[in-house]
PDB file of C-alpha atoms in Angstrom:
ATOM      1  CA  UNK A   7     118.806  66.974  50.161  1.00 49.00           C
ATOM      2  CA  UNK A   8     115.991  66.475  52.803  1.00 56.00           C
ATOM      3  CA  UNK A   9     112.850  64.953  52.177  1.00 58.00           C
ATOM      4  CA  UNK A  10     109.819  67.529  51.660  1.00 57.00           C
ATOM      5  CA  UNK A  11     107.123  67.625  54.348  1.00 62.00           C
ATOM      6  CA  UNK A  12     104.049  65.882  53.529  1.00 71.00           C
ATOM      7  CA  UNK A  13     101.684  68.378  52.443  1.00 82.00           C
ATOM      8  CA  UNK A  14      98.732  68.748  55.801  1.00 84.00           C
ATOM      9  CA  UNK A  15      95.159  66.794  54.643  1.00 90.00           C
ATOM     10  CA  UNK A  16      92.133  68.875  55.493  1.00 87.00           C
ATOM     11  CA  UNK A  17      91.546  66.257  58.655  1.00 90.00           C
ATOM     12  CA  UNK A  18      95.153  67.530  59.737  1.00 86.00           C
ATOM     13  CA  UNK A  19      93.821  71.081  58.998  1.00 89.00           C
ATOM     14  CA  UNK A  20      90.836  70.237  61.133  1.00 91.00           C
ATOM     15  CA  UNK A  21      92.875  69.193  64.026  1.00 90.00           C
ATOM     16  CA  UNK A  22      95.138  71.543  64.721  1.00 91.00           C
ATOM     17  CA  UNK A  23      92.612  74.073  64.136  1.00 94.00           C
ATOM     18  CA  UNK A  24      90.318  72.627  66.904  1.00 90.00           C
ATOM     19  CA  UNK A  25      93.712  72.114  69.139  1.00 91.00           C
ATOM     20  CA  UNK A  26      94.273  75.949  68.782  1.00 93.00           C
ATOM     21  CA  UNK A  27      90.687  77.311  69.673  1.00 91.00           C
ATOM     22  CA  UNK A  28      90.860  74.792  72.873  1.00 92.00           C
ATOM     23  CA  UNK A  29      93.915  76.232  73.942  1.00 92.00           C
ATOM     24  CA  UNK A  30      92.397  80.003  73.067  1.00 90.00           C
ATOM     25  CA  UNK A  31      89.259  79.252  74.949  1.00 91.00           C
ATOM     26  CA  UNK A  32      90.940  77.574  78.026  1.00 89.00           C
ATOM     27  CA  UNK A  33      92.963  80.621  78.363  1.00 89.00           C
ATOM     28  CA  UNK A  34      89.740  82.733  77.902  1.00 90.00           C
ATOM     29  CA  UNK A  35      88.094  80.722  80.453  1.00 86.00           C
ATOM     30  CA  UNK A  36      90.912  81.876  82.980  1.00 87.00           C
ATOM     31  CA  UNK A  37      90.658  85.056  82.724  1.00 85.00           C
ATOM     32  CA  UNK A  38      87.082  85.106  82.116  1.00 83.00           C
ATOM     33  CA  UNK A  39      86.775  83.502  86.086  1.00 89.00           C
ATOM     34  CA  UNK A  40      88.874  86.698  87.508  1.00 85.00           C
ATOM     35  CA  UNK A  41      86.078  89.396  86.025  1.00 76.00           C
ATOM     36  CA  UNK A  42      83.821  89.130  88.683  1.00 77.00           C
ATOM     37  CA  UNK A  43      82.726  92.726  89.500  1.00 79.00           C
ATOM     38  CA  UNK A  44      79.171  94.016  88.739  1.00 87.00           C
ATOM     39  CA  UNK A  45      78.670  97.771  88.318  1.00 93.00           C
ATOM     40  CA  UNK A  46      76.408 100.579  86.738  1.00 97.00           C
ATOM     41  CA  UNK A  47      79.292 101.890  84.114  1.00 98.00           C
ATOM     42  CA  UNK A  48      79.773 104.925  83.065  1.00 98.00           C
ATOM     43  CA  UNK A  49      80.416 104.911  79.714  1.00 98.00           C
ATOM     44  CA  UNK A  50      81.569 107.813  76.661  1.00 98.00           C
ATOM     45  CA  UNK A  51      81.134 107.568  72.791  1.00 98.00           C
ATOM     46  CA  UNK A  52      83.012 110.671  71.707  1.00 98.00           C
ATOM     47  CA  UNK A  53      85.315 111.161  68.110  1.00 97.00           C
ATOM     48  CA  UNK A  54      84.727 113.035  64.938  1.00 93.00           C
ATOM     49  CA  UNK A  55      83.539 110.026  63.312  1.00 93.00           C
ATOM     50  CA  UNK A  56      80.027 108.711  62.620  1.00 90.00           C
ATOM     51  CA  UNK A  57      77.930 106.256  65.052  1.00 92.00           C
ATOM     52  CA  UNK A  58      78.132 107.555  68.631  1.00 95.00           C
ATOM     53  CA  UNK A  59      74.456 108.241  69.264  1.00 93.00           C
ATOM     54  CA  UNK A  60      73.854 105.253  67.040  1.00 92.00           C
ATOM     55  CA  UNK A  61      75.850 102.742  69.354  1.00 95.00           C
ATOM     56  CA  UNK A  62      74.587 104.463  72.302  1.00 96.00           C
ATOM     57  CA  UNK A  63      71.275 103.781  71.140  1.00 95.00           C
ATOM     58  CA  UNK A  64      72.100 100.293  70.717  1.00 95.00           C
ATOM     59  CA  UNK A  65      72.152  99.581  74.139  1.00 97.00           C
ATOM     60  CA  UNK A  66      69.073 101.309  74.957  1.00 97.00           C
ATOM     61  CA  UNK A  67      67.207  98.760  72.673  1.00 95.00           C
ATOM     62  CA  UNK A  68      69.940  96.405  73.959  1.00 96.00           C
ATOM     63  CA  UNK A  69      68.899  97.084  77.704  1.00 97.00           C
ATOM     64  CA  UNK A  70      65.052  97.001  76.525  1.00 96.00           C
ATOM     65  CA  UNK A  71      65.436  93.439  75.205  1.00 95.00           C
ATOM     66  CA  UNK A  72      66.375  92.709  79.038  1.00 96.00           C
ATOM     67  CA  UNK A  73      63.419  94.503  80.448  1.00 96.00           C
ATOM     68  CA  UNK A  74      65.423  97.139  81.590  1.00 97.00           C
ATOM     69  CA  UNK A  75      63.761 100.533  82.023  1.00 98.00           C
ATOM     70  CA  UNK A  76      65.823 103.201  80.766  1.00 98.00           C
ATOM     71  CA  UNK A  77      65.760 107.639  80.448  1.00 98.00           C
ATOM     72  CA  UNK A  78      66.953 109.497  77.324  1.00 96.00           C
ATOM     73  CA  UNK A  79      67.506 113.093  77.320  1.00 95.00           C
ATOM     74  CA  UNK A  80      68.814 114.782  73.860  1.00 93.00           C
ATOM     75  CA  UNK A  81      70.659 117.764  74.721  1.00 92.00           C
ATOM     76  CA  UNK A  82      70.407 118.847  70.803  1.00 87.00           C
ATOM     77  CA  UNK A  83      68.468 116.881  68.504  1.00 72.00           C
ATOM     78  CA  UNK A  84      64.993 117.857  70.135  1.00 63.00           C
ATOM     79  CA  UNK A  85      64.004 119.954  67.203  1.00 57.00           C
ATOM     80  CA  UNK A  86      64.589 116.660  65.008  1.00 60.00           C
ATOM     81  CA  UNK A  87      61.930 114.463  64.139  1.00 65.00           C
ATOM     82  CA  UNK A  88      64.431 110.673  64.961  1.00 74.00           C
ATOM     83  CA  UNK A  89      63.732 107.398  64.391  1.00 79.00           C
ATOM     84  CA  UNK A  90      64.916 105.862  67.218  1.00 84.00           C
ATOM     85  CA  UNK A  91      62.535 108.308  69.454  1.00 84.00           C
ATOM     86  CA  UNK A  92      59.900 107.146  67.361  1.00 86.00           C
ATOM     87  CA  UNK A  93      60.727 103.707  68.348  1.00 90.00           C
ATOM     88  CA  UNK A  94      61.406 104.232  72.167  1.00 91.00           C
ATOM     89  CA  UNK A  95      58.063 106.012  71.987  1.00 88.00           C
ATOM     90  CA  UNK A  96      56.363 102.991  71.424  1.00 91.00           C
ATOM     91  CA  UNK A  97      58.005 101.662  75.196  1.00 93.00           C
ATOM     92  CA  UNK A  98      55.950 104.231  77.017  1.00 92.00           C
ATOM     93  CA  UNK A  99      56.322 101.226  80.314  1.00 95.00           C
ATOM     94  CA  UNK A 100      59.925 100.994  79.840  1.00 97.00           C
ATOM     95  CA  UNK A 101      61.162 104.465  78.082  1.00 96.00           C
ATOM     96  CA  UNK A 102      61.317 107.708  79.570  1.00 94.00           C
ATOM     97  CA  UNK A 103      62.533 110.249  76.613  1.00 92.00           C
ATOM     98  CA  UNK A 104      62.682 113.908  77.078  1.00 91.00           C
ATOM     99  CA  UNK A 105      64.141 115.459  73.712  1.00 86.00           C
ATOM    100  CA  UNK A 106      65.271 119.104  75.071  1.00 81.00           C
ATOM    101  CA  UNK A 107      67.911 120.568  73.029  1.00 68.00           C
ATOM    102  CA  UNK A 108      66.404 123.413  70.064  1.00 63.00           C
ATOM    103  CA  UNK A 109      69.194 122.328  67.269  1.00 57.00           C
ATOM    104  CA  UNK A 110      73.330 122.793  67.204  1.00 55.00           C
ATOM    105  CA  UNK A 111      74.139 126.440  68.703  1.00 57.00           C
ATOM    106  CA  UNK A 112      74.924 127.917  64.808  1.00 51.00           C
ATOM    107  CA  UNK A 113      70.794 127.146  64.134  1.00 57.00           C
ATOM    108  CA  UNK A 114      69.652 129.098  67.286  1.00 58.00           C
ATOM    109  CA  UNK A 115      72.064 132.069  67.380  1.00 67.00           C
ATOM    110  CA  UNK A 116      71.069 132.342  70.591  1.00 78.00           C
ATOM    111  CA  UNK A 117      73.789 131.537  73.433  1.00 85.00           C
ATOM    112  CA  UNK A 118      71.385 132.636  76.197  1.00 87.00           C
ATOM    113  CA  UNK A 119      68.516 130.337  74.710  1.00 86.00           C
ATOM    114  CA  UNK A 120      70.969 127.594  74.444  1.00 88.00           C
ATOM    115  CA  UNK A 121      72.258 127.711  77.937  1.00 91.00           C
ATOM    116  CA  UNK A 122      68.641 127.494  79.397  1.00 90.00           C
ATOM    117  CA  UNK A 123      67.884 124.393  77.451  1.00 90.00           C
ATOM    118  CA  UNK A 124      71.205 122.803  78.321  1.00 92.00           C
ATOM    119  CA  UNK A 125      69.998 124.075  81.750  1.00 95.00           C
ATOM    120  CA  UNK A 126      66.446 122.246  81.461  1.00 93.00           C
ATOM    121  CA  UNK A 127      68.157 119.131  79.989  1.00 94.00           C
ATOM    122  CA  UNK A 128      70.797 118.525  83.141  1.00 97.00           C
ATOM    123  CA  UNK A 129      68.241 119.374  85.231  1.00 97.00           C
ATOM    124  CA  UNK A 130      66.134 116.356  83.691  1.00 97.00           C
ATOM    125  CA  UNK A 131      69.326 114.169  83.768  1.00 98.00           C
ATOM    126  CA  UNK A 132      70.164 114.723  87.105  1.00 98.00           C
ATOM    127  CA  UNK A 133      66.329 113.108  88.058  1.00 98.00           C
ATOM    128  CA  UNK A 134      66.733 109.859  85.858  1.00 98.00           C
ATOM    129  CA  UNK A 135      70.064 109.448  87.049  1.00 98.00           C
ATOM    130  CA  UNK A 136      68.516 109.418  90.753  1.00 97.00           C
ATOM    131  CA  UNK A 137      65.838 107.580  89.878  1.00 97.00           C
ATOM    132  CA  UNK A 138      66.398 103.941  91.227  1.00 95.00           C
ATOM    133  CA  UNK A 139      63.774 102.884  88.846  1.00 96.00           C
ATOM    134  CA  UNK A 140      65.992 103.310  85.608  1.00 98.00           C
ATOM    135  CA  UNK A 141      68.979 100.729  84.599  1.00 97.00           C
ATOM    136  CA  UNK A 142      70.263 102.907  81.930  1.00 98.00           C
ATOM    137  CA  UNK A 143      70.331 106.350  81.505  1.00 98.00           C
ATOM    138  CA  UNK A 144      71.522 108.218  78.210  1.00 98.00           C
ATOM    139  CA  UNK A 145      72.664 112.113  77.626  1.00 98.00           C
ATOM    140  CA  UNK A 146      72.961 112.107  74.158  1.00 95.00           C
ATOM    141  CA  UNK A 147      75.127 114.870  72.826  1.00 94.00           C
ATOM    142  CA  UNK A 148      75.835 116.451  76.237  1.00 97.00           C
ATOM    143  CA  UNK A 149      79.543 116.730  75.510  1.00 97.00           C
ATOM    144  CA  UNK A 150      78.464 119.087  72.731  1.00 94.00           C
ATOM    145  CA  UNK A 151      77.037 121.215  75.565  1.00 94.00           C
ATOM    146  CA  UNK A 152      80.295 120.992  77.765  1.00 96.00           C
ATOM    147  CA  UNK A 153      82.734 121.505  74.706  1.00 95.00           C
ATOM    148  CA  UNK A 154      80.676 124.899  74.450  1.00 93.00           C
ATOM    149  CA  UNK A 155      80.788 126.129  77.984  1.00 94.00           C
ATOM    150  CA  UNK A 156      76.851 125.996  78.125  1.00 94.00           C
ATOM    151  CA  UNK A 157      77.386 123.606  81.594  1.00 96.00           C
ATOM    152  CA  UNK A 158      80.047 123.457  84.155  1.00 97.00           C
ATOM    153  CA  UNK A 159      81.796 120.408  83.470  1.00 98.00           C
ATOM    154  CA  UNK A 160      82.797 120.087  87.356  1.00 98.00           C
ATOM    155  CA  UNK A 161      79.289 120.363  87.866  1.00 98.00           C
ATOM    156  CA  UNK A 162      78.788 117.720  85.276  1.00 98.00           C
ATOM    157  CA  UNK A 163      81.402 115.488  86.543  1.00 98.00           C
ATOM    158  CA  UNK A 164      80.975 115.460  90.355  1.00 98.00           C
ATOM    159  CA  UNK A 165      77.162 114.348  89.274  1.00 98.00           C
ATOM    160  CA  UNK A 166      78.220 111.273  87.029  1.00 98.00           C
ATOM    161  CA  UNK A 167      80.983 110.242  89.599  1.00 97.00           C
ATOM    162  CA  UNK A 168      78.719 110.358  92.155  1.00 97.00           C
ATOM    163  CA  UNK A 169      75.924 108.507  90.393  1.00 98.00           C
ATOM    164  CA  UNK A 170      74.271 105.263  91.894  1.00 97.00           C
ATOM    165  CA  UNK A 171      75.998 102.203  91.473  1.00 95.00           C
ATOM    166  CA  UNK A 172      73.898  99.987  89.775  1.00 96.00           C
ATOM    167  CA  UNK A 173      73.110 102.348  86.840  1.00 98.00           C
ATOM    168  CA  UNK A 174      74.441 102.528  83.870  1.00 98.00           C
ATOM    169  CA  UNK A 175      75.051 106.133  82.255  1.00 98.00           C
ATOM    170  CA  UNK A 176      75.853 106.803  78.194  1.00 98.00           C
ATOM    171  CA  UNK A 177      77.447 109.901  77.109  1.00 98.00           C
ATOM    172  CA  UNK A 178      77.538 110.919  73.228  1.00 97.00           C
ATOM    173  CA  UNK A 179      79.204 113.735  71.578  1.00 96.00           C
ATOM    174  CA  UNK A 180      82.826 114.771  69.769  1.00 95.00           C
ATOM    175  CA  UNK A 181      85.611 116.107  71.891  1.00 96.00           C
ATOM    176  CA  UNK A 182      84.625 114.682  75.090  1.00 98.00           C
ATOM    177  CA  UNK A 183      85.948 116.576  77.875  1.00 98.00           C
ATOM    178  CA  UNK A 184      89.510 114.965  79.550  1.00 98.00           C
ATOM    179  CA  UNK A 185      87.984 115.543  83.022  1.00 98.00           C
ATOM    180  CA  UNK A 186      84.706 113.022  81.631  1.00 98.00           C
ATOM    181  CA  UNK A 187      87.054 110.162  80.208  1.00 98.00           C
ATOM    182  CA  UNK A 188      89.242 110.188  83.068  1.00 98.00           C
ATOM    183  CA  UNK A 189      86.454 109.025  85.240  1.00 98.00           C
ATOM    184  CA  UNK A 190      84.762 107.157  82.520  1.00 98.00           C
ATOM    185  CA  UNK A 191      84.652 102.842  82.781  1.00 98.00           C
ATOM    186  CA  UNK A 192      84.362 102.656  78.838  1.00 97.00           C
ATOM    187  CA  UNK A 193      85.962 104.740  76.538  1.00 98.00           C
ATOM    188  CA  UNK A 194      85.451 104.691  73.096  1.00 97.00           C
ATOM    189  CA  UNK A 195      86.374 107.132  69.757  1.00 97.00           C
ATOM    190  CA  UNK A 196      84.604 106.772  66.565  1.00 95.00           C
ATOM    191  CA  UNK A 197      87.388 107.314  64.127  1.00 94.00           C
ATOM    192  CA  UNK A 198      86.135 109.316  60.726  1.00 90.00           C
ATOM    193  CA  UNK A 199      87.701 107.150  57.476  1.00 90.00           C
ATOM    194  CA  UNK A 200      84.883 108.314  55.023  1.00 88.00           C
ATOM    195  CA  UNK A 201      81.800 110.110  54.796  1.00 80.00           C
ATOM    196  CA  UNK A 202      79.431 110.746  51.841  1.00 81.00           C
ATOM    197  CA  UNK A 203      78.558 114.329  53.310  1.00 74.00           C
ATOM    198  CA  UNK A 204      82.391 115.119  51.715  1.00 77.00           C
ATOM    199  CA  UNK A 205      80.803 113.747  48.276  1.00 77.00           C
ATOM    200  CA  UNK A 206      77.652 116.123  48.574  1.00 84.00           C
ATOM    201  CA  UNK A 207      75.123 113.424  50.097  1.00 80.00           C
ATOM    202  CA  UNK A 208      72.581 114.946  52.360  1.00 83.00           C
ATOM    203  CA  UNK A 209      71.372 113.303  55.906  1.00 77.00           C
ATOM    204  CA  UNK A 210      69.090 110.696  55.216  1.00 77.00           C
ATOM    205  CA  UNK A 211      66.291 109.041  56.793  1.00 77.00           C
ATOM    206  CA  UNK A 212      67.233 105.384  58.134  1.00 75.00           C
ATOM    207  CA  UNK A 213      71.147 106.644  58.515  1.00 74.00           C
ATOM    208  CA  UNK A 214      71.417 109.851  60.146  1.00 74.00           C
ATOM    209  CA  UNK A 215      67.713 110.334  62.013  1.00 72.00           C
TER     210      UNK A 215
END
């Protein structure tokens, strides 16, 4: 019969915890010394779930806190009164916001109408993102545009690829076009678990605009 272990004393706990997160940040450190590259990225929040204009807007404010003047164009949600363009509105030094788009395509009815404001809005896009004055430039909702045809996405893409080096562009919008995210730095799908629209709850102020 062999002789249980002593059970570990919360110092013991203590210790090997603080052994383990030394080794993790050591290791961290290492490969923390190889990322050494500084670029403008161009980064994509696409997926059917919630938050992608709401991240994206994240690092506006994010960029702001820096000092970092930045362009938004909305290539749909012009028509809505938002929050977050009430905010930015308050930047006028640091924010450059053009809110161009008339609504989604089934509130215009309207393909023609809809092509000339996605039109107007690239158009708009295509300044900031020349503009060496801006850090950070976000197209919110133009992969709604390109998943409807209402822009050429080689157009679109030869742009973005071609963009200056030190700026960073944002993206929003489901079903992101393959030809975007393959030249895209950062990548990422919001993933739909639950939404109370499904249970009959409207948009609300605070969550949705």
């Amino acid at each position: 019969m062999t002789d249980a272990k002593p059970e570990m004393t919360e110092e013991d706990v203590n210790a090997r915890h603080a052994e383990k997160m030394r080794r993790k940040k050591e290791a961290r450190d290492k490969i923390l010394a190889t990322k050494t590259i500084e670029k403008g990225l161009l980064i994509v929040h696409t997926g059917k779930g919630k938050g992608k204009s709401t991240a994206a807007f994240g690092m506006v404010f994010r960029a702001l806190g820096h000092g970092f003047p930045v362009g938004v164009v909305q290539f749909v949600k012009g028509g809505w009164e938002t929050g977050e363009r009430d905010v930015l509105e308050k930047f006028p030094d640091l924010v450059t916001i053009k809110a161009m788009g008339e609504g989604f395509t089934w509130e215009t009815q309207d393909r023609e109408r809809d092509v000339a404001s996605a039109r107007a809005a690239w158009e708009e896009a295509k300044r900031m993102i020349a503009d060496p004055s801006l850090r950070m430039v976000l197209l919110d909702e133009l992969n709604i545009v390109l998943r409807y045809g209402y822009l050429p996405v080689e157009e679109v893409v030869e742009v973005l690829s071609n963009k200056p080096s030190d700026t960073h562009v944002i993206v929003t919008g489901r079903n992101a076009k393959d030809e975007l995210i393959e030249i895209a730095d950062l990548v990422t799908e919001m993933t739909l678990v639950k939404h109370p629209f499904r249970s009959g709850v409207k948009a609300q102020a605070g969550i949705e605009f």
